[in-house]
């Protein structure tokens, strides 16, 4: 994650780059002294020697490293299981699930390329891996975090088109269409991550203590935060609102059969695998059987009507669950990333008027990373098909 030239705890200039809040100079010396005193008693590894004895500080660092390592490992495993489930379950080989699989790949890259190094940097607050690895890490961080966020947009967009324009969209809802959407996501992410590479803070052979984007350009801060978070957030809210309205209308005002008399043609057309052809001979056997035939015919109509209504109830329940799932995804996304991006945009703009503790920025950064763990959990918990397929994969592995 990108950082300023002053060592910070974890904020963001690019997209989700690790960056520490700038130690802004207060307007007068007394305020500066107060801030320095507070800072000296913080949990920051480089400034806490006066407030914590070495043993306590070491225990805190170890505990924090263990917690962050557990989060990282859980993120790796959960996204790997989602990918394995999709790969092994033919039923899940659909364009919509390809988008979910691509999101899992992106979150897996975050957990492998970004989070392990971020653990070391968060604990030590010192960069010891050199300029080249710094460039790779920052680029991976910004690109993968942005791609993860943008994947939520294309998944919501796919769902919106599927609900509001089902007939037409079903014709172009192909694997190629999903691949094109994924390619656009990565292209945008790369465009956001490239500029910091031109602002190296040191040459390749020079030693460095921080891995950061050495720039104070507000234009890039606005460009990166808007492209990675604010614009996608607005798009997600609009799409989710329209999906909710469309799904609610379909539930409250179904297209047919509710509140209408069922005709034989409607019942036959609406019932899968049901037929009334066997009734034809009975209609010509004479008046003595007409009463029984009528009763039997009415009984079949009632059963068919119940079957159609039951299928519609199931369909409505699925619509509600799918909409609820999308809402949970949106809520988790906002909660995880909003604090980080608000601080990332506000701090460079207000400059000397703002100050935030580095430890709080570390928390905001890892709260954003946590979204890569939450995404696969949401899909396995709220998606019935994924849950069943996941259980089959687990049982298969146990059996083997």
C-alpha positions as a printed Julia matrix, in Angstrom:
400×3 Matrix{Float64}:
   0.0     0.0     0.0
   1.21    3.42   -0.79
   2.81    5.61    1.83
   3.94    9.16    2.23
   7.54   10.19    2.75
   7.03   10.18    6.5
   6.71    6.79    8.09
   3.11    5.93    8.82
   1.08    3.04   10.12
  -1.14    2.04    7.22
  -3.15    4.25    4.99
  -3.5     4.65    1.34
  -2.41    6.86   -1.48
  -2.9     4.45   -4.31
  -5.65    2.01   -3.64
  -4.9    -0.12   -0.72
  -1.25    0.56   -0.39
   0.28    0.51    3.03
   0.81    4.02    4.05
   1.26    5.74    7.35
  -0.52    8.87    8.45
   1.66   11.92    8.03
   3.01   13.5    11.18
   1.69   16.96   10.36
   3.27   19.95   12.07
   0.69   21.63   14.33
   0.33   25.4    14.18
   2.04   26.07   17.51
   4.73   24.48   19.58
   2.51   23.59   22.56
   0.2    21.48   20.42
   3.22   19.86   18.82
   4.55   18.97   22.23
   1.22   17.5    23.25
   1.03   15.37   20.13
   4.57   14.18   20.68
   3.76   13.15   24.24
   0.69   11.23   23.1
   2.66    9.63   20.29
   5.38    8.51   22.71
   2.78    6.57   24.68
   1.28    4.86   21.64
   1.42    1.28   20.56
   3.61    2.21   17.62
   6.62   -0.05   17.59
   9.03    2.78   16.98
   7.62    5.16   19.59
   6.37    3.07   22.47
   9.58    2.41   24.38
   8.7     4.95   27.07
   5.24    3.51   27.71
   5.96   -0.23   27.45
   8.75   -2.33   28.83
  10.57   -4.53   26.26
   8.94   -7.75   27.47
   5.4    -6.41   27.18
   6.12   -4.83   23.82
   7.56   -8.1    22.51
   4.49  -10.01   23.7
   2.2    -7.5    21.98
   4.13   -7.82   18.74
   4.01  -11.62   18.85
   0.28  -11.61   19.62
  -0.41   -9.21   16.77
   1.7   -11.27   14.38
  -0.22  -14.42   15.33
  -3.61  -12.76   14.8
  -2.61  -11.31   11.43
  -1.11  -14.65   10.36
  -4.36  -16.44   11.22
  -6.33  -13.92    9.16
  -3.94  -14.41    6.24
  -4.07  -18.21    6.41
  -7.87  -18.2     6.68
  -8.05  -15.94    3.62
  -5.84  -18.3     1.63
  -7.81  -21.41    2.6
 -11.3   -19.95    2.16
 -10.62  -18.6    -1.33
  -8.79  -21.79   -2.32
 -11.83  -23.83   -1.24
 -14.15  -21.63   -3.31
 -11.97  -22.15   -6.39
 -11.74  -25.9    -5.74
 -15.51  -26.15   -5.32
 -16.19  -24.34   -8.59
 -13.59  -26.4   -10.45
 -14.88  -29.77   -9.21
 -18.61  -29.02   -9.47
 -19.93  -29.05  -13.03
 -23.2   -27.48  -11.89
 -21.29  -24.34  -10.92
 -19.67  -23.91  -14.34
 -21.77  -20.88  -15.27
 -20.77  -17.33  -16.33
 -22.07  -15.89  -13.05
 -19.95  -18.31  -11.04
 -16.93  -17.61  -13.24
 -17.09  -14.03  -11.94
 -17.21  -15.35   -8.38
 -14.27  -17.61   -9.14
 -12.31  -14.67  -10.53
 -13.04  -12.72   -7.35
 -11.71  -15.67   -5.34
  -8.54  -15.68   -7.46
  -8.07  -11.96   -6.79
  -8.6   -12.32   -3.04
  -6.24  -15.29   -3.05
  -3.57  -13.12   -4.67
  -4.09  -10.5    -1.96
  -3.55  -13.14    0.72
  -0.42  -14.55   -0.95
   1.35  -11.54   -2.48
   0.34   -8.72   -0.15
  -0.7    -9.8     3.33
   2.4   -11.8     4.42
   4.78   -8.91    3.69
   2.31   -6.5     5.25
   2.47   -8.51    8.48
   6.22   -7.93    8.72
   5.9    -4.26    7.83
   3.05   -3.7    10.29
   4.98   -5.29   13.15
   8.4    -3.74   12.5
   7.42   -0.49   10.73
  10.71   -0.84    8.87
  11.18   -1.9     5.25
  14.14   -4.24    4.82
  13.41   -5.9     1.46
  14.87   -3.33   -0.94
  13.45   -1.05   -3.63
  12.63   -3.69   -6.24
  10.54   -5.8    -3.89
   8.94   -2.6    -2.62
   7.83   -1.75   -6.15
   6.48   -5.26   -6.68
   4.66   -5.26   -3.35
   3.1    -1.83   -3.82
   1.99   -2.67   -7.36
   0.54   -6.02   -6.27
  -1.21   -4.41   -3.33
  -2.81   -1.61   -5.3
  -3.71   -3.79   -8.3
  -5.16   -6.75   -6.39
  -7.1    -4.71   -3.84
  -8.6    -2.57   -6.6
  -9.46   -5.65   -8.67
 -11.16   -7.24   -5.67
 -13.33   -4.17   -5.2
 -14.16   -3.87   -8.91
 -15.12   -7.55   -9.07
 -17.95   -6.78   -6.67
 -19.18   -4.22   -9.21
 -19.2    -6.6   -12.17
 -20.91   -9.3   -10.09
 -23.62   -6.8    -9.11
 -23.89   -5.61  -12.72
 -24.27   -9.2   -13.94
 -27.0    -9.8   -11.37
 -28.77   -6.56  -12.32
 -28.87   -7.42  -16.03
 -30.02  -10.96  -15.25
 -33.0    -9.63  -13.27
 -34.05   -6.61  -15.31
 -33.35   -7.92  -18.83
 -33.44  -11.67  -18.41
 -34.39  -12.72  -21.95
 -31.94  -10.53  -23.83
 -29.1   -10.87  -21.33
 -29.37  -14.66  -21.29
 -28.29  -14.63  -24.95
 -25.04  -12.8   -24.22
 -24.41  -14.13  -20.72
 -21.6   -16.4   -21.86
 -18.17  -17.38  -20.64
 -16.67  -14.97  -23.17
 -18.78  -12.12  -21.83
 -17.64  -12.92  -18.28
 -14.01  -13.03  -19.46
 -14.4    -9.59  -21.06
 -15.76   -8.13  -17.81
 -12.87   -9.66  -15.87
 -10.35   -8.25  -18.36
 -11.82   -4.75  -17.96
 -11.53   -5.06  -14.17
  -7.82   -5.91  -14.35
  -7.14   -3.22  -16.96
  -8.62   -0.52  -14.71
  -6.73   -1.87  -11.69
  -3.41   -1.8   -13.52
  -4.03    1.76  -14.73
  -4.49    2.84  -11.11
  -1.38    1.02   -9.86
   1.1     2.15  -12.54
   1.67    5.87  -11.64
   3.43    5.21   -8.28
   6.15    3.29  -10.11
   7.35    6.57  -11.6
   7.86    8.11   -8.16
  10.55    5.94   -6.67
  11.88    7.13   -3.36
  15.3     5.52   -3.88
  17.42    3.93   -6.55
  17.57    0.17   -6.77
  21.0    -0.05   -5.06
  20.18    2.35   -2.22
  18.97    1.21    1.17
  15.57    2.35    2.38
  13.65    2.13    5.63
  10.15    2.72    4.25
   8.19    1.36    1.31
   6.03    4.2     0.13
   4.91    6.29   -2.78
   7.12    9.34   -2.67
   4.6    11.9    -3.84
   2.43   14.6    -2.38
   0.34   15.06   -5.51
  -3.28   15.46   -4.49
  -4.37   14.71   -8.06
  -3.15   11.11   -7.82
  -4.74   10.66   -4.4
  -8.11   11.78   -5.77
  -7.65    9.73   -8.95
  -6.74    6.53   -7.13
  -9.25    6.71   -4.29
 -12.12    7.62   -6.61
 -11.22    4.92   -9.13
 -10.69    2.24   -6.52
 -13.44    3.0    -4.02
 -15.73    6.01   -4.33
 -16.95    5.45   -7.9
 -17.34    1.66   -7.39
 -19.2     2.32   -4.13
 -21.69    4.67   -5.8
 -22.16    2.15   -8.61
 -22.73   -0.69   -6.14
 -25.3     1.29   -4.16
 -27.21    2.25   -7.33
 -27.13   -1.31   -8.69
 -28.13   -2.83   -5.38
 -31.01   -0.37   -5.04
 -32.32   -1.24   -8.5
 -31.85   -4.96   -7.93
 -33.78   -4.7    -4.67
 -36.65   -2.84   -6.34
 -36.76   -5.27   -9.28
 -36.66   -8.34   -7.05
 -39.32   -6.91   -4.76
 -41.61   -6.18   -7.72
 -41.18   -9.72   -9.0
 -42.03  -11.11   -5.58
 -45.06   -8.86   -5.0
 -46.3    -8.87   -8.61
 -45.46  -12.2   -10.24
 -45.96  -12.31  -14.0
 -48.71  -14.92  -14.15
 -50.86  -17.53  -12.44
 -51.3   -15.72   -9.09
 -54.85  -14.5    -8.69
 -55.98  -15.99  -12.04
 -58.08  -18.97  -13.05
 -55.88  -21.75  -14.32
 -56.64  -23.04  -17.78
 -55.6   -26.5   -18.86
 -53.14  -25.01  -21.35
 -51.58  -22.81  -18.66
 -51.25  -25.71  -16.27
 -49.73  -28.02  -18.83
 -47.32  -25.34  -20.05
 -46.41  -24.26  -16.53
 -45.86  -27.69  -15.01
 -42.6   -29.44  -15.69
 -43.01  -33.08  -16.68
 -46.81  -33.12  -16.15
 -49.33  -34.09  -18.81
 -53.08  -34.5   -19.09
 -52.98  -36.63  -22.23
 -53.92  -39.71  -20.24
 -57.3   -38.12  -19.57
 -58.36  -38.08  -23.21
 -59.76  -41.66  -23.37
 -61.89  -41.09  -20.3
 -63.63  -38.13  -21.91
 -65.22  -40.42  -24.53
 -66.31  -43.38  -22.42
 -69.85  -42.16  -21.83
 -72.03  -40.27  -19.47
 -71.65  -42.84  -16.66
 -68.04  -41.86  -16.14
 -68.38  -38.11  -16.7
 -68.81  -37.24  -13.02
 -65.78  -39.27  -11.98
 -63.72  -37.88  -14.84
 -64.65  -34.33  -13.89
 -63.66  -34.93  -10.28
 -60.39  -36.51  -11.32
 -59.7   -33.71  -13.8
 -60.34  -31.06  -11.13
 -58.07  -32.96   -8.74
 -55.26  -32.95  -11.3
 -55.78  -29.24  -11.94
 -55.51  -28.5    -8.24
 -52.32  -30.56   -7.95
 -50.81  -28.84  -10.96
 -51.8   -25.45   -9.6
 -50.2   -26.3    -6.27
 -47.06  -27.41   -8.09
 -46.84  -24.17  -10.06
 -47.47  -22.06   -6.98
 -44.86  -24.02   -5.05
 -42.29  -23.43   -7.78
 -43.13  -19.74   -7.73
 -42.75  -19.63   -3.96
 -39.34  -21.29   -4.29
 -38.38  -18.83   -7.03
 -39.46  -15.89   -4.87
 -37.48  -17.27   -1.93
 -34.41  -17.56   -4.14
 -34.85  -13.98   -5.31
 -35.05  -12.78   -1.72
 -31.99  -14.79   -0.71
 -29.95  -13.62   -3.69
 -30.88  -10.01   -2.96
 -30.04  -10.47    0.71
 -26.67  -11.96   -0.22
 -25.84   -9.0    -2.42
 -26.84   -6.67    0.41
 -24.56   -8.45    2.85
 -21.69   -8.25    0.35
 -22.29   -4.53   -0.12
 -22.5    -3.91    3.62
 -19.32   -5.85    4.33
 -17.51   -3.99    1.56
 -18.52   -0.56    2.88
 -17.65   -1.42    6.49
 -14.25   -2.86    5.56
 -13.02   -0.19    3.15
 -14.81    3.07    4.02
 -12.6     4.07    7.01
  -9.42    3.45    5.04
 -10.42    5.44    1.99
 -11.94    8.32    3.94
  -8.7     8.77    5.86
  -6.67    8.33    2.67
  -8.51   11.15    0.94
  -9.01   13.53    3.86
  -5.49   13.5     5.36
  -3.6    14.72    2.27
  -6.2    17.44    1.68
  -6.4    18.9     5.17
  -2.66   18.38    5.81
  -1.57   20.44    8.86
  -5.07   20.45   10.3
  -5.27   16.64   10.54
  -3.5    13.98   12.53
  -4.32   10.35   13.11
  -2.42    7.71   14.99
  -0.4     5.2    12.93
  -1.88    2.26   14.87
  -5.36    3.33   13.77
  -4.21    3.36   10.16
  -2.81   -0.13   10.59
  -6.25   -1.19   11.8
  -7.96    0.46    8.82
  -5.57   -1.28    6.43
  -6.17   -4.75    7.83
  -9.89   -4.09    8.03
  -9.71   -3.62    4.26
  -7.71   -6.82    3.84
 -10.37   -8.59    5.9
 -12.82   -8.07    3.04
 -10.86  -10.68    1.05
 -11.68  -13.18    3.8
 -15.33  -12.16    4.14
 -16.19  -12.5     0.43
 -15.77  -16.3     0.17
 -17.48  -16.82    3.52
 -20.53  -14.87    2.34
 -20.84  -16.95   -0.83
 -20.55  -20.29    0.96
 -22.97  -19.33    3.74
 -25.69  -17.55    1.74
 -25.49  -19.44   -1.57
 -27.28  -22.8    -1.35
 -25.6   -24.24   -4.46
 -22.15  -23.29   -3.22
 -22.89  -24.65    0.24
 -24.06  -28.01   -1.09
 -21.17  -28.28   -3.53
 -18.7   -27.27   -0.82
 -20.07  -29.98    1.5
 -19.71  -32.58   -1.25
 -16.1   -31.56   -1.85
 -15.33  -31.8     1.88
 -17.02  -35.21    2.17
 -15.19  -36.44   -0.93
 -11.84  -35.43    0.55
 -12.69  -37.16    3.83
 -13.67  -40.32    1.95
 -10.41  -40.37    0.03
